[in-house]
Coordinates of C-alpha atoms and ligand atoms in Angstrom, one line a residue:
Chain A
M1 CA -26.5 18.8 23.1
S2 CA -25.8 19.9 19.3
R3 CA -25.3 17.0 17.3
S4 CA -21.4 18.0 16.4
K5 CA -21.4 17.3 19.8
S6 CA -23.3 13.9 20.2
A7 CA -20.9 13.1 17.0
Y8 CA -18.0 14.0 19.2
W9 CA -19.0 11.9 21.8
I10 CA -20.2 8.8 19.6
W11 CA -16.6 8.9 17.9
M12 CA -14.9 9.1 21.3
G13 CA -17.0 6.2 22.4
L14 CA -16.0 4.2 19.5
L15 CA -12.5 4.8 20.0
G16 CA -13.3 4.0 24.1
V17 CA -14.7 0.7 23.0
A18 CA -11.6 0.0 19.9
I19 CA -8.7 1.1 22.2
L20 CA -10.6 -1.4 24.5
A21 CA -10.8 -4.1 23.0
G22 CA -7.3 -3.8 21.7
L23 CA -6.1 -3.5 24.9
V24 CA -7.6 -6.8 26.5
A25 CA -6.0 -8.2 23.0
A26 CA -2.5 -6.9 24.3
F27 CA -2.9 -8.1 28.1
Q28 CA -3.6 -11.9 25.8
L29 CA -0.1 -10.9 24.0
F30 CA 1.6 -11.2 27.4
T31 CA 0.3 -13.5 29.3
K32 CA 0.1 -16.1 27.0
G33 CA 2.3 -15.3 23.7
H34 CA 2.6 -14.7 20.2
Y35 CA 1.5 -17.9 19.2
L36 CA -2.2 -15.9 19.4
F37 CA -1.2 -14.9 15.8
N38 CA -1.6 -16.1 12.9
A39 CA 2.5 -16.1 12.3
N40 CA 4.9 -19.1 12.6
D41 CA 8.4 -19.7 12.6
V42 CA 8.2 -19.1 8.4
L43 CA 6.4 -16.2 8.2
M44 CA 7.6 -14.7 12.1
W45 CA 7.0 -11.2 10.8
S46 CA 3.0 -10.3 10.2
L47 CA -0.1 -7.7 10.1
P48 CA 1.6 -5.8 13.5
L49 CA 5.0 -5.3 11.7
G50 CA 3.3 -4.2 8.7
V51 CA 0.8 -1.8 10.7
Y52 CA 4.2 -1.1 11.9
I53 CA 6.5 0.3 8.7
Y54 CA 3.2 1.9 7.3
L55 CA 2.3 3.8 10.3
A56 CA 6.4 5.0 11.0
L57 CA 6.4 6.0 7.2
T58 CA 4.0 8.0 7.6
S59 CA 4.5 9.5 10.3
T60 CA 7.7 10.1 8.8
G61 CA 6.4 11.6 5.3
L62 CA 4.3 14.2 7.6
T63 CA 7.9 15.0 9.3
L64 CA 9.5 15.6 5.9
L65 CA 5.9 17.7 4.5
A66 CA 6.6 19.7 7.9
S67 CA 10.0 20.3 7.2
L68 CA 9.1 22.5 4.0
P69 CA 8.1 25.6 6.0
L70 CA 10.0 24.4 9.2
V71 CA 13.3 23.5 7.8
F72 CA 13.3 25.5 3.9
G73 CA 11.1 27.9 5.0
I74 CA 8.0 28.5 2.5
Q75 CA 6.1 30.6 4.9
K76 CA 3.1 30.2 2.9
Y77 CA 2.8 26.8 4.0
E78 CA 2.8 27.7 7.7
P79 CA -0.8 27.1 8.7
L80 CA -0.1 23.7 7.9
A81 CA 3.4 23.3 10.0
K82 CA 2.3 22.4 13.4
R83 CA -0.8 20.4 12.7
L84 CA 1.8 18.3 11.0
V85 CA 3.8 18.0 13.4
F86 CA 1.5 16.8 15.5
L87 CA -0.1 14.5 13.1
A88 CA 3.0 12.7 12.9
I89 CA 3.9 12.0 16.5
A90 CA 0.8 10.8 16.9
T91 CA 1.2 8.7 14.3
L92 CA 4.6 7.4 15.6
V93 CA 2.5 6.4 18.7
G94 CA 0.6 4.3 16.5
A95 CA 3.3 2.8 15.1
F96 CA 5.3 2.5 18.5
V97 CA 1.9 0.8 20.0
S98 CA 1.5 -2.2 17.1
I99 CA 5.8 -2.9 17.2
G100 CA 5.8 -2.6 20.9
L101 CA 2.7 -6.0 21.2
E102 CA 4.9 -7.4 18.6
L103 CA 8.1 -8.3 20.1
G104 CA 8.1 -11.1 22.4
N105 CA 10.0 -9.0 25.2
V106 CA 9.1 -6.1 25.1
W107 CA 10.2 -4.9 28.7
H108 CA 13.9 -6.4 27.7
M109 CA 14.2 -3.1 25.4
F110 CA 16.1 -1.1 27.1
Y111 CA 19.0 -3.1 26.5
I112 CA 19.0 -1.3 23.3
M113 CA 20.5 1.1 25.1
L114 CA 22.1 -0.5 27.8
S115 CA 23.6 -3.0 24.7
P116 CA 23.8 -1.4 21.5
N117 CA 24.6 -3.2 18.7
L118 CA 25.8 -0.2 15.9
S119 CA 26.0 -2.9 13.2
S120 CA 22.3 -4.0 13.2
P121 CA 19.9 -2.0 10.8
I122 CA 16.9 -2.7 13.3
W123 CA 19.3 -0.7 16.3
W124 CA 19.3 2.5 14.6
M125 CA 15.4 2.2 13.2
G126 CA 14.8 1.8 16.5
F127 CA 17.6 4.6 18.0
I128 CA 16.0 7.1 15.3
Y129 CA 12.6 6.9 15.6
S130 CA 13.2 7.6 19.0
V131 CA 15.0 10.0 18.9
E132 CA 12.9 11.4 16.2
L133 CA 10.0 11.2 18.9
V134 CA 11.3 12.9 21.1
V135 CA 12.8 15.5 18.8
L136 CA 9.2 16.1 17.2
A137 CA 7.4 16.4 20.9
V138 CA 9.7 19.2 22.0
K139 CA 9.6 20.9 18.8
F140 CA 5.5 20.4 18.9
W141 CA 6.0 22.4 22.7
R142 CA 8.4 25.1 21.4
L143 CA 5.3 25.4 18.3
H144 CA 3.1 25.2 21.0
V145 CA 4.6 28.6 22.6
G146 CA 4.4 29.9 19.7
D147 CA 8.6 30.0 18.8
W148 CA 8.5 30.0 15.6
H149 CA 11.8 31.0 14.4
S150 CA 14.3 30.7 17.2
P151 CA 17.5 29.0 17.1
L152 CA 16.9 25.9 19.2
G153 CA 13.3 25.6 17.2
K154 CA 15.8 25.9 13.7
V155 CA 17.8 23.3 15.3
L156 CA 14.8 20.9 15.9
G157 CA 13.3 21.7 13.0
H158 CA 17.3 20.1 11.0
A159 CA 17.4 17.1 13.6
S160 CA 13.4 15.7 13.0
F161 CA 14.2 16.6 8.8
L162 CA 17.3 14.5 8.7
A163 CA 16.1 11.5 11.1
A164 CA 12.7 11.8 8.7
I165 CA 15.2 11.4 5.8
V166 CA 17.2 8.5 7.5
A167 CA 14.8 6.6 9.1
P168 CA 12.7 5.6 6.1
L169 CA 17.0 4.2 4.7
M170 CA 17.1 2.1 7.9
I171 CA 13.8 0.3 7.7
G172 CA 14.8 -0.5 3.9
S173 CA 17.7 -2.0 5.0
V174 CA 16.3 -4.0 7.8
F175 CA 15.0 -6.0 4.9
G176 CA 18.1 -5.0 2.1
L177 CA 20.9 -6.6 4.4
T178 CA 19.5 -10.0 4.7
E179 CA 21.1 -11.5 2.3
S180 CA 19.5 -14.6 2.6
R181 CA 16.6 -13.1 1.0
V182 CA 17.5 -11.6 -1.9
T183 CA 13.9 -10.4 -3.1
Y184 CA 13.5 -7.8 -0.7
F185 CA 16.3 -6.0 -3.2
G186 CA 19.0 -4.6 -1.4
P187 CA 19.5 -0.6 -0.9
V188 CA 16.8 -0.1 -3.4
M189 CA 14.6 -1.3 -0.5
S190 CA 16.1 1.9 1.3
I191 CA 14.7 4.1 -1.5
Y192 CA 11.3 2.0 -2.1
C193 CA 10.5 3.2 1.4
L194 CA 11.7 7.0 1.8
M195 CA 9.7 7.2 -1.4
M196 CA 6.1 5.2 0.2
A197 CA 6.8 7.4 3.6
I198 CA 6.5 10.6 1.2
L199 CA 3.9 8.9 -0.6
S200 CA 1.5 8.0 2.6
G201 CA 2.2 11.3 4.2
A202 CA 1.1 13.0 1.8
A203 CA -1.6 10.9 1.2
L204 CA -2.9 11.7 5.0
C205 CA -1.9 15.3 4.4
L206 CA -4.3 16.1 1.6
F207 CA -7.1 13.5 3.6
Y208 CA -7.2 14.6 6.6
N209 CA -7.4 17.9 6.2
L210 CA -10.5 17.2 3.5
V211 CA -11.9 15.1 6.7
L212 CA -11.0 18.4 9.0
A213 CA -13.1 20.5 6.8
R214 CA -16.3 17.9 6.2
I215 CA -16.2 17.4 9.9
G216 CA -16.1 21.3 10.9
G217 CA -19.2 22.2 8.5
S218 CA -17.1 25.0 7.6
G219 CA -14.7 24.0 4.5
L220 CA -11.1 24.1 4.7
S221 CA -10.1 28.0 6.0
E222 CA -8.2 29.6 3.7
S223 CA -4.6 29.5 3.9
I224 CA -5.4 25.6 3.9
Y225 CA -7.3 25.4 0.9
A226 CA -4.2 27.8 -1.1
I227 CA -2.1 24.8 0.1
Q228 CA -4.2 21.6 -0.6
D229 CA -3.2 22.4 -4.0
D230 CA -0.2 21.9 -4.2
M231 CA -0.5 19.7 -1.4
A232 CA -2.3 16.7 -4.2
R233 CA 0.5 18.4 -6.2
I234 CA 3.0 16.9 -3.7
F235 CA 1.2 13.9 -3.4
T236 CA 0.5 13.4 -7.2
W237 CA 4.7 13.2 -7.7
A238 CA 5.2 11.2 -5.3
M239 CA 2.8 8.2 -6.7
G240 CA 4.4 9.1 -10.2
L241 CA 7.7 7.9 -8.1
V242 CA 6.6 5.1 -6.6
I243 CA 4.7 4.4 -9.6
V244 CA 8.2 4.1 -12.0
F245 CA 9.9 2.4 -8.6
T246 CA 6.9 -0.5 -8.3
L247 CA 7.5 -1.0 -12.7
V248 CA 10.7 -1.2 -12.5
K249 CA 10.8 -3.6 -10.0
V250 CA 7.8 -5.3 -12.1
A251 CA 10.3 -5.6 -14.7
I252 CA 13.8 -7.1 -12.9
E253 CA 11.1 -9.7 -11.6
S254 CA 9.5 -10.8 -14.9
A255 CA 12.7 -10.6 -16.3
T256 CA 14.8 -12.5 -13.8
V257 CA 15.9 -16.4 -13.8
I258 CA 17.4 -16.1 -10.4
P259 CA 15.1 -19.2 -8.9
D260 CA 14.5 -17.1 -6.0
F261 CA 12.6 -14.5 -7.6
L262 CA 10.7 -17.0 -9.4
N263 CA 10.0 -18.9 -6.6
Y264 CA 9.2 -15.2 -5.2
H265 CA 7.1 -14.2 -8.0
K266 CA 4.8 -17.4 -7.9
Y267 CA 3.7 -16.4 -4.6
A268 CA 3.9 -12.4 -4.6
Q269 CA 0.4 -11.9 -5.4
I270 CA -1.9 -12.3 -1.9
F271 CA -4.6 -9.7 -3.2
G272 CA -3.9 -10.9 -6.4
G273 CA -3.8 -8.9 -9.7
I274 CA -3.7 -8.6 -13.5
G275 CA -0.7 -10.1 -15.3
N276 CA 2.1 -8.9 -13.3
L277 CA 0.6 -5.7 -11.5
N278 CA -0.5 -6.3 -8.1
T279 CA -4.3 -5.8 -7.3
E280 CA -2.9 -3.1 -4.7
V281 CA -1.1 -1.4 -7.4
I282 CA -3.7 -1.1 -9.9
L283 CA -6.1 -0.3 -7.4
G284 CA -4.0 1.8 -5.1
L285 CA -1.4 3.9 -6.9
L286 CA -2.2 3.8 -11.1
L287 CA -6.1 4.7 -10.7
P288 CA -5.6 7.6 -7.9
F289 CA -2.8 8.3 -9.8
V290 CA -4.8 8.1 -13.2
L291 CA -7.0 10.1 -11.3
M292 CA -5.0 13.2 -9.6
A293 CA -4.2 13.5 -13.6
I294 CA -8.0 14.4 -14.8
P295 CA -8.4 17.5 -14.0
S296 CA -12.0 17.9 -13.2
I297 CA -11.4 14.8 -10.9
R298 CA -7.7 16.4 -9.6
S299 CA -9.9 19.8 -8.8
T300 CA -12.5 18.8 -6.8
D301 CA -12.3 17.4 -2.8
A302 CA -14.4 14.3 -3.3
G303 CA -11.6 13.7 -6.0
R304 CA -8.7 14.2 -3.7
M305 CA -10.3 12.3 -1.2
L306 CA -10.9 9.5 -2.9
A307 CA -7.6 9.3 -4.5
S308 CA -5.3 10.0 -1.4
G309 CA -8.0 7.2 0.7
L310 CA -7.1 4.8 -2.5
V311 CA -3.1 5.4 -1.3
L312 CA -3.7 5.0 2.3
V313 CA -5.1 1.6 1.5
G314 CA -2.9 0.5 -1.3
T315 CA 0.6 2.0 0.5
L316 CA -0.8 -0.7 3.9
A317 CA -1.7 -3.2 1.4
M318 CA 1.6 -2.9 -0.9
H319 CA 4.2 -3.0 2.2
M320 CA 2.2 -6.3 3.6
E321 CA 2.9 -8.1 0.3
I322 CA 6.5 -7.1 0.3
L323 CA 6.7 -8.5 3.6
L324 CA 4.7 -11.3 2.9
A325 CA 5.2 -12.8 0.0
G326 CA 9.6 -12.4 1.2
Q327 CA 8.9 -14.8 3.7
S328 CA 6.5 -17.4 2.3
R329 CA 8.8 -20.0 1.7
P330 CA 10.5 -22.4 4.5
I331 CA 13.9 -21.8 4.2
G332 CA 16.7 -24.7 5.1
P333 CA 15.5 -27.5 7.5
K334 CA 12.3 -25.6 8.2
A335 CA 10.5 -27.5 4.9
E336 CA 10.8 -30.7 7.0
Q337 CA 8.1 -29.0 8.9
Y338 CA 5.8 -26.5 6.9
P339 CA 4.5 -26.7 3.9
D340 CA 6.4 -25.0 0.3
Y341 CA 4.3 -22.2 0.9
I342 CA 2.3 -20.8 3.6
Q343 CA -0.7 -19.0 3.5
Y344 CA -1.3 -16.6 5.9
F345 CA -4.3 -14.6 7.2
P346 CA -4.2 -12.6 10.2
S347 CA -5.3 -13.9 13.3
I348 CA -7.9 -11.8 15.3
Y349 CA -5.1 -10.7 18.0
E350 CA -3.1 -9.6 14.6
W351 CA -6.1 -7.4 13.2
L352 CA -6.9 -5.4 17.4
V353 CA -3.4 -5.3 17.4
M354 CA -3.6 -3.0 14.3
L355 CA -7.3 -1.6 16.1
L356 CA -5.4 -0.4 18.8
A357 CA -2.5 1.5 17.0
V358 CA -4.6 3.0 14.6
A359 CA -7.1 4.1 17.4
V360 CA -4.4 5.4 19.4
A361 CA -3.3 7.5 16.7
L362 CA -7.1 9.1 15.6
L363 CA -7.3 9.4 19.4
L364 CA -4.7 11.4 20.0
Y365 CA -5.4 13.5 16.6
T366 CA -9.0 13.7 17.7
L367 CA -7.6 15.3 21.5
G368 CA -5.0 17.5 19.1
E369 CA -7.4 19.8 17.3
R370 CA -10.0 19.8 20.4
Y371 CA -7.0 21.4 22.9
L372 CA -4.0 22.1 21.0
K373 CA -4.6 25.0 18.0
L374 CA -2.9 23.1 15.8
E375 CA -4.0 25.8 12.9
A376 CA -2.0 28.3 14.6
A377 CA 0.7 30.3 12.3
P378 CA 3.3 33.3 13.3
E379 CA 2.5 36.6 12.9
H380 CA 4.5 38.1 9.7
Chain B
M1 CA 42.2 -19.8 22.1
P2 CA 40.0 -22.8 20.2
R3 CA 37.6 -22.3 17.3
Y4 CA 35.1 -24.9 17.5
A5 CA 34.1 -26.8 13.6
M6 CA 32.3 -29.9 13.4
V7 CA 32.5 -31.6 10.0
I8 CA 29.9 -34.2 9.2
D9 CA 30.7 -37.1 7.2
L10 CA 27.2 -38.5 4.4
Q11 CA 29.1 -41.2 4.1
R12 CA 29.0 -42.3 7.6
C13 CA 25.2 -40.8 8.4
V14 CA 22.8 -43.4 8.6
G15 CA 19.9 -40.6 9.1
C16 CA 19.0 -42.6 12.1
G17 CA 18.0 -39.4 13.9
S18 CA 20.1 -39.8 16.9
C19 CA 21.5 -36.6 16.7
S20 CA 18.0 -34.4 16.9
I21 CA 16.6 -37.0 19.6
S22 CA 19.6 -36.6 21.9
C23 CA 19.9 -32.5 21.4
R24 CA 16.1 -32.8 22.3
S25 CA 17.0 -33.9 26.0
E26 CA 20.0 -32.5 26.6
N27 CA 18.8 -29.1 25.7
N28 CA 15.4 -29.3 27.0
V29 CA 13.8 -28.6 23.3
P30 CA 10.1 -28.1 23.4
E31 CA 8.0 -29.3 20.4
G32 CA 7.9 -27.8 16.8
I33 CA 11.8 -26.7 17.9
Y34 CA 14.3 -27.9 16.4
W35 CA 17.9 -27.2 17.7
S36 CA 19.2 -30.3 15.3
N37 CA 17.5 -31.1 12.1
K38 CA 17.9 -32.1 8.6
I39 CA 17.3 -31.1 5.2
T40 CA 15.6 -33.9 2.5
E41 CA 16.0 -33.3 -0.6
T42 CA 15.0 -35.6 -3.8
S43 CA 16.8 -36.1 -7.0
G44 CA 16.2 -37.5 -10.1
T45 CA 12.5 -38.9 -12.0
F46 CA 10.7 -41.9 -10.8
P47 CA 11.6 -44.7 -11.2
N48 CA 15.4 -43.2 -11.0
V49 CA 14.8 -41.1 -8.1
R50 CA 16.9 -41.0 -5.1
Y51 CA 16.9 -39.0 -1.7
H52 CA 19.8 -37.3 0.1
Y53 CA 19.9 -36.1 3.7
I54 CA 21.2 -33.9 5.1
P55 CA 21.6 -32.9 9.1
T56 CA 22.1 -29.5 9.8
L57 CA 22.1 -27.5 12.8
C58 CA 23.7 -23.7 13.8
N59 CA 26.5 -23.6 11.8
H60 CA 28.4 -20.9 14.3
C61 CA 29.3 -19.2 11.2
D62 CA 32.0 -16.3 11.1
N63 CA 30.3 -13.7 9.8
A64 CA 27.0 -14.4 11.4
P65 CA 23.7 -12.2 9.4
C66 CA 21.7 -13.4 12.8
V67 CA 24.4 -11.6 15.0
R68 CA 24.9 -8.4 12.9
G69 CA 21.5 -7.8 13.2
C70 CA 20.7 -7.9 16.5
P71 CA 19.3 -5.2 17.9
T72 CA 20.9 -5.9 22.0
Q73 CA 23.6 -8.1 21.2
A74 CA 21.3 -10.7 22.5
M75 CA 22.9 -12.8 20.0
H76 CA 26.8 -12.6 19.7
K77 CA 29.8 -14.5 19.3
L78 CA 31.7 -16.1 22.2
E79 CA 35.6 -16.5 21.8
N80 CA 35.8 -20.1 21.0
G81 CA 33.5 -18.8 18.1
I82 CA 30.5 -20.5 19.1
T83 CA 27.2 -18.1 18.4
M84 CA 25.2 -17.7 21.8
H85 CA 22.2 -16.7 22.5
D86 CA 21.6 -14.4 25.9
P87 CA 17.6 -14.9 26.7
D88 CA 17.7 -11.8 29.4
K89 CA 19.0 -9.6 26.4
C90 CA 16.7 -11.0 23.4
I91 CA 14.1 -8.9 22.9
G92 CA 11.8 -11.5 20.9
C93 CA 12.0 -9.1 17.4
K94 CA 13.0 -12.0 15.3
Y95 CA 15.4 -10.5 13.3
C96 CA 18.0 -12.9 13.7
E97 CA 15.2 -15.7 12.5
F98 CA 14.9 -13.3 9.5
N99 CA 18.1 -13.0 9.3
C100 CA 19.5 -16.6 9.6
P101 CA 20.0 -18.1 5.9
Y102 CA 20.4 -21.8 7.5
G103 CA 16.6 -21.7 9.3
V104 CA 18.1 -22.8 12.3
I105 CA 16.5 -20.6 14.9
Y106 CA 13.0 -21.3 16.2
F107 CA 10.8 -18.3 18.1
N108 CA 9.1 -19.5 21.3
W109 CA 5.3 -18.4 20.3
R110 CA 4.6 -20.1 23.9
K111 CA 5.3 -21.3 27.1
P112 CA 7.2 -23.9 25.6
H113 CA 6.5 -27.8 26.9
P114 CA 2.5 -26.8 26.9
F115 CA 1.4 -31.0 26.9
W116 CA 3.5 -31.3 30.2
R117 CA 2.5 -28.3 32.0
Q118 CA -1.4 -29.7 31.7
Q119 CA -2.9 -30.2 34.9
D120 CA -6.0 -32.3 33.5
A121 CA -5.6 -35.6 34.3
L122 CA -7.3 -38.1 31.3
I123 CA -9.3 -40.0 33.2
E124 CA -9.9 -38.1 36.5
G125 CA -9.2 -40.5 39.8
G126 CA -7.2 -43.0 37.7
T127 CA -4.6 -41.7 36.0
S128 CA -2.1 -38.1 37.1
S129 CA -2.4 -35.0 34.9
P130 CA 1.3 -34.6 33.2
A131 CA 2.3 -31.6 35.3
E132 CA 2.0 -34.7 38.3
E133 CA 4.2 -36.6 36.3
A134 CA 7.0 -34.3 35.4
K135 CA 6.9 -33.7 39.1
K136 CA 6.9 -37.3 40.2
A137 CA 10.0 -37.8 37.7
G138 CA 11.5 -34.7 39.6
G139 CA 11.7 -32.7 37.1
K140 CA 11.1 -29.0 35.9
V141 CA 8.0 -28.6 33.6
I142 CA 9.5 -31.9 31.9
P143 CA 9.8 -35.4 33.1
Y144 CA 13.3 -35.9 31.4
Y145 CA 14.6 -32.1 32.3
N146 CA 18.3 -31.9 32.0
P147 CA 19.9 -29.5 34.8
E148 CA 22.8 -29.7 33.6
R149 CA 21.7 -26.9 30.9
A150 CA 21.3 -24.9 32.7
E151 CA 25.0 -24.0 33.3
T152 CA 25.1 -21.4 30.7
L153 CA 21.0 -20.7 29.2
P154 CA 17.8 -21.1 31.2
G155 CA 17.4 -24.5 31.3
I156 CA 13.9 -23.9 29.0
R157 CA 14.3 -20.9 28.0
P158 CA 11.1 -18.7 28.1
K159 CA 8.4 -18.4 26.0
G160 CA 9.1 -14.8 23.9
V161 CA 12.4 -15.1 22.5
V162 CA 14.5 -17.2 20.3
E163 CA 16.4 -20.5 21.1
K164 CA 19.1 -22.5 19.0
C165 CA 21.8 -25.1 18.7
T166 CA 24.7 -23.6 20.7
F167 CA 27.5 -26.6 19.8
C168 CA 26.5 -27.4 23.5
D169 CA 28.7 -24.7 25.0
H170 CA 27.8 -26.3 28.6
R171 CA 29.4 -29.2 27.8
V172 CA 32.0 -28.0 25.9
K173 CA 33.5 -25.9 28.7
K174 CA 33.6 -28.6 30.8
G175 CA 36.3 -30.5 27.8
L176 CA 32.8 -33.3 26.8
L177 CA 31.8 -32.9 23.1
P178 CA 28.7 -31.7 22.0
R179 CA 25.9 -34.2 22.7
C180 CA 25.3 -34.9 19.1
V181 CA 28.5 -36.0 18.4
E182 CA 28.7 -38.0 21.4
A183 CA 25.3 -40.1 20.5
C184 CA 25.7 -40.4 16.6
P185 CA 26.7 -44.3 16.9
A186 CA 27.9 -44.2 13.1
D187 CA 30.7 -41.2 14.7
A188 CA 29.3 -39.5 11.4
R189 CA 30.1 -36.3 13.3
I190 CA 33.5 -35.1 14.6
F191 CA 34.1 -31.7 16.5
G192 CA 36.8 -30.1 17.2
D193 CA 39.6 -26.9 17.0
I194 CA 40.0 -25.6 13.7
S195 CA 42.6 -23.8 14.6
N196 CA 44.8 -26.5 15.3
P197 CA 46.2 -28.1 12.3
N198 CA 46.4 -31.8 14.3
S199 CA 42.9 -32.3 15.4
Q200 CA 40.5 -34.6 13.6
V201 CA 38.3 -31.9 12.3
S202 CA 41.6 -30.1 10.7
K203 CA 42.7 -33.2 9.2
L204 CA 39.5 -34.4 7.6
L205 CA 39.3 -31.0 6.0
G206 CA 42.5 -31.1 4.3
K207 CA 41.4 -35.3 3.6
F208 CA 38.5 -34.6 1.5
R209 CA 37.0 -31.6 -0.3
P210 CA 34.5 -30.2 2.0
F211 CA 31.4 -28.3 1.6
R212 CA 29.2 -25.6 3.2
L213 CA 25.1 -24.7 3.4
R214 CA 25.0 -21.4 1.3
E215 CA 28.8 -21.0 0.8
Q216 CA 28.5 -17.8 -2.1
L217 CA 26.5 -16.4 1.4
G218 CA 29.7 -15.0 2.5
T219 CA 28.9 -16.1 6.5
D220 CA 31.5 -18.5 6.6
P221 CA 29.8 -21.8 8.7
H222 CA 31.7 -24.2 10.5
V223 CA 30.0 -26.9 9.7
F224 CA 31.6 -28.4 6.9
Y225 CA 29.9 -31.7 5.2
I226 CA 32.3 -34.8 4.0
R227 CA 31.4 -37.6 1.6
D228 CA 28.6 -38.5 0.3
F229 CA 26.4 -41.5 1.3
N230 CA 25.9 -43.5 -2.0
P231 CA 26.8 -47.2 -1.6
A232 CA 25.4 -47.3 -5.6
H233 CA 27.9 -48.8 -8.3
Y234 CA 26.7 -48.3 -12.0
Q235 CA 28.2 -50.1 -15.5
P236 CA 30.8 -47.8 -17.4
T237 CA 29.3 -46.2 -19.9
K238 CA 29.4 -43.6 -22.1
G239 CA 26.4 -42.9 -22.7
G240 CA 24.4 -42.5 -26.1
V241 CA 22.3 -40.3 -28.4
Ligands
LIG401 S1 23.8 -20.4 10.7 FE1 22.0 -19.1 11.6 S2 22.1 -19.0 13.7 FE2 24.2 -19.9 13.4 S3 25.5 -18.5 12.9 FE3 24.7 -18.7 11.3 S4 23.6 -17.1 10.7 FE4 23.5 -17.5 13.3
LIG402 S1 15.1 -11.6 18.8 FE1 16.7 -11.6 19.8 S2 18.0 -12.4 19.5 FE2 17.1 -12.2 17.9 S3 17.8 -10.3 17.0 FE3 16.1 -9.4 18.7 S4 16.8 -9.7 20.4 FE4 18.2 -10.1 19.1

């Protein structure tokens, strides 16, 4: 067996073990219940929900990038389109795995359709992401059979783009509409989610292409190489946007005297930080931005890989920080039963849910690359 | 159709906890979950210090955030104003729990009443196991099981769904008062139809200045608090500089 072949099977073996472990955890969750998570009636949404938000938004970001060639007709990016659509599907499947294992009773999901509540942001979020998954799958099939420009293909492209704009706004409003938790920042949360989607999508696109080139051994193909520069630029701009947003948020949090915010602030640095800047913001946002601002680093593959890798970890940490800090204090009578502040570290089951979600996405990436000719582009 | 509401008279309330205990047995509420609960607040600094006790339950809000956010309408309003839950439709997303500004919704993280499900006896051959005990008493899972609860909700809610106070909808339907109201030895809980100007609740609300919890959120809670438990006196004084 050649070296690359054995590496492939080792990789598949690792994914297999991860998926198996995740399935065992899933079985335990279904039979025993979610007390296996380190969540409780104060801090009820934990790592699996953070992973869901992260993967779903990343998938959205990938869809938005795919829209550049597919909706806005930028031909230069066409060699990326099919792969991006596929990655968006695979990442969204990972997101669904994570939320599926977070829900107390996933079998009742059909009531989302039978008994819809149109005033619920969770309903809209579930609905739009389900539609998105179907549209992306059909779109991928059309691209796979070589249909790049038919009217149906165009409609699908536009539909997935629209869904990708609205979906992060819905995730944001799940939090932003919670009037009892002011620290989730109202409508601003929706804009934040949209920007984070573009950021983690761009980071994944950049990182993935570089890893792929390294695995392939032959470096980036010429057509992709030319696009990587632009992707690096989009990535840097997305970082800039999120930085501006984050600094405004930090400024508001530092200046306000609203008690909820003061309390929030006290607990908002789960991973530590310097002054009012959290560690994940420094290492996962500011540092990669600085790296990408230095021309000699920006232009190297290693520099891009480091920067996008940091952002991929950083954005997950940022979602977790926001998610946890807003739920770390008991509300009303729950203060009788719980301490003033809930300490949280994920249980092994929560880690396994994350592992399963990520491994499923990675398995799909791997199979896609092997069997689905992801670099196909139309003849012009 | 009546619109049910509750008035809690804090001057009458002695903080005995009867409401919570009777609620537990009426509704087969599992350990760790509280349909009826309390907030205790301390004010002042030692030695000038006292504590306040505010009994809590679901406020059966008119603009209930828990209802608005529930994706499947599992959490819903009844015509009589009660905020009701349907575990059959609940997907266990916990958004209602996240959304409720009053901390009165709980999730069933495990099969409820784990203690009474235990099959092992404390002393082998000497004592019976909790599960045997419950069975001997004729209960379902718990020896003190109240079958009447099952008239409108599963008697014991399954794991993976939320639960909360229902104003004892199953009793109200039959013309009975919620169990906590009936059990209160101090008559501190007054229940009734707020849409009827002659009901006891309406009369009390016109007589005393009521307050509600976190009113500024616009949820329109239907549990009202009147008066204050404070028998203390003090000498008239103008303070000093
Ligand atoms: S108190 Fe909470 S659970 Fe009850 S109706 Fe209001 S928001 Fe819903
Ligand atoms: S946990 Fe159940 S009742 Fe609560 S919002 Fe979700 S589906 Fe609705």
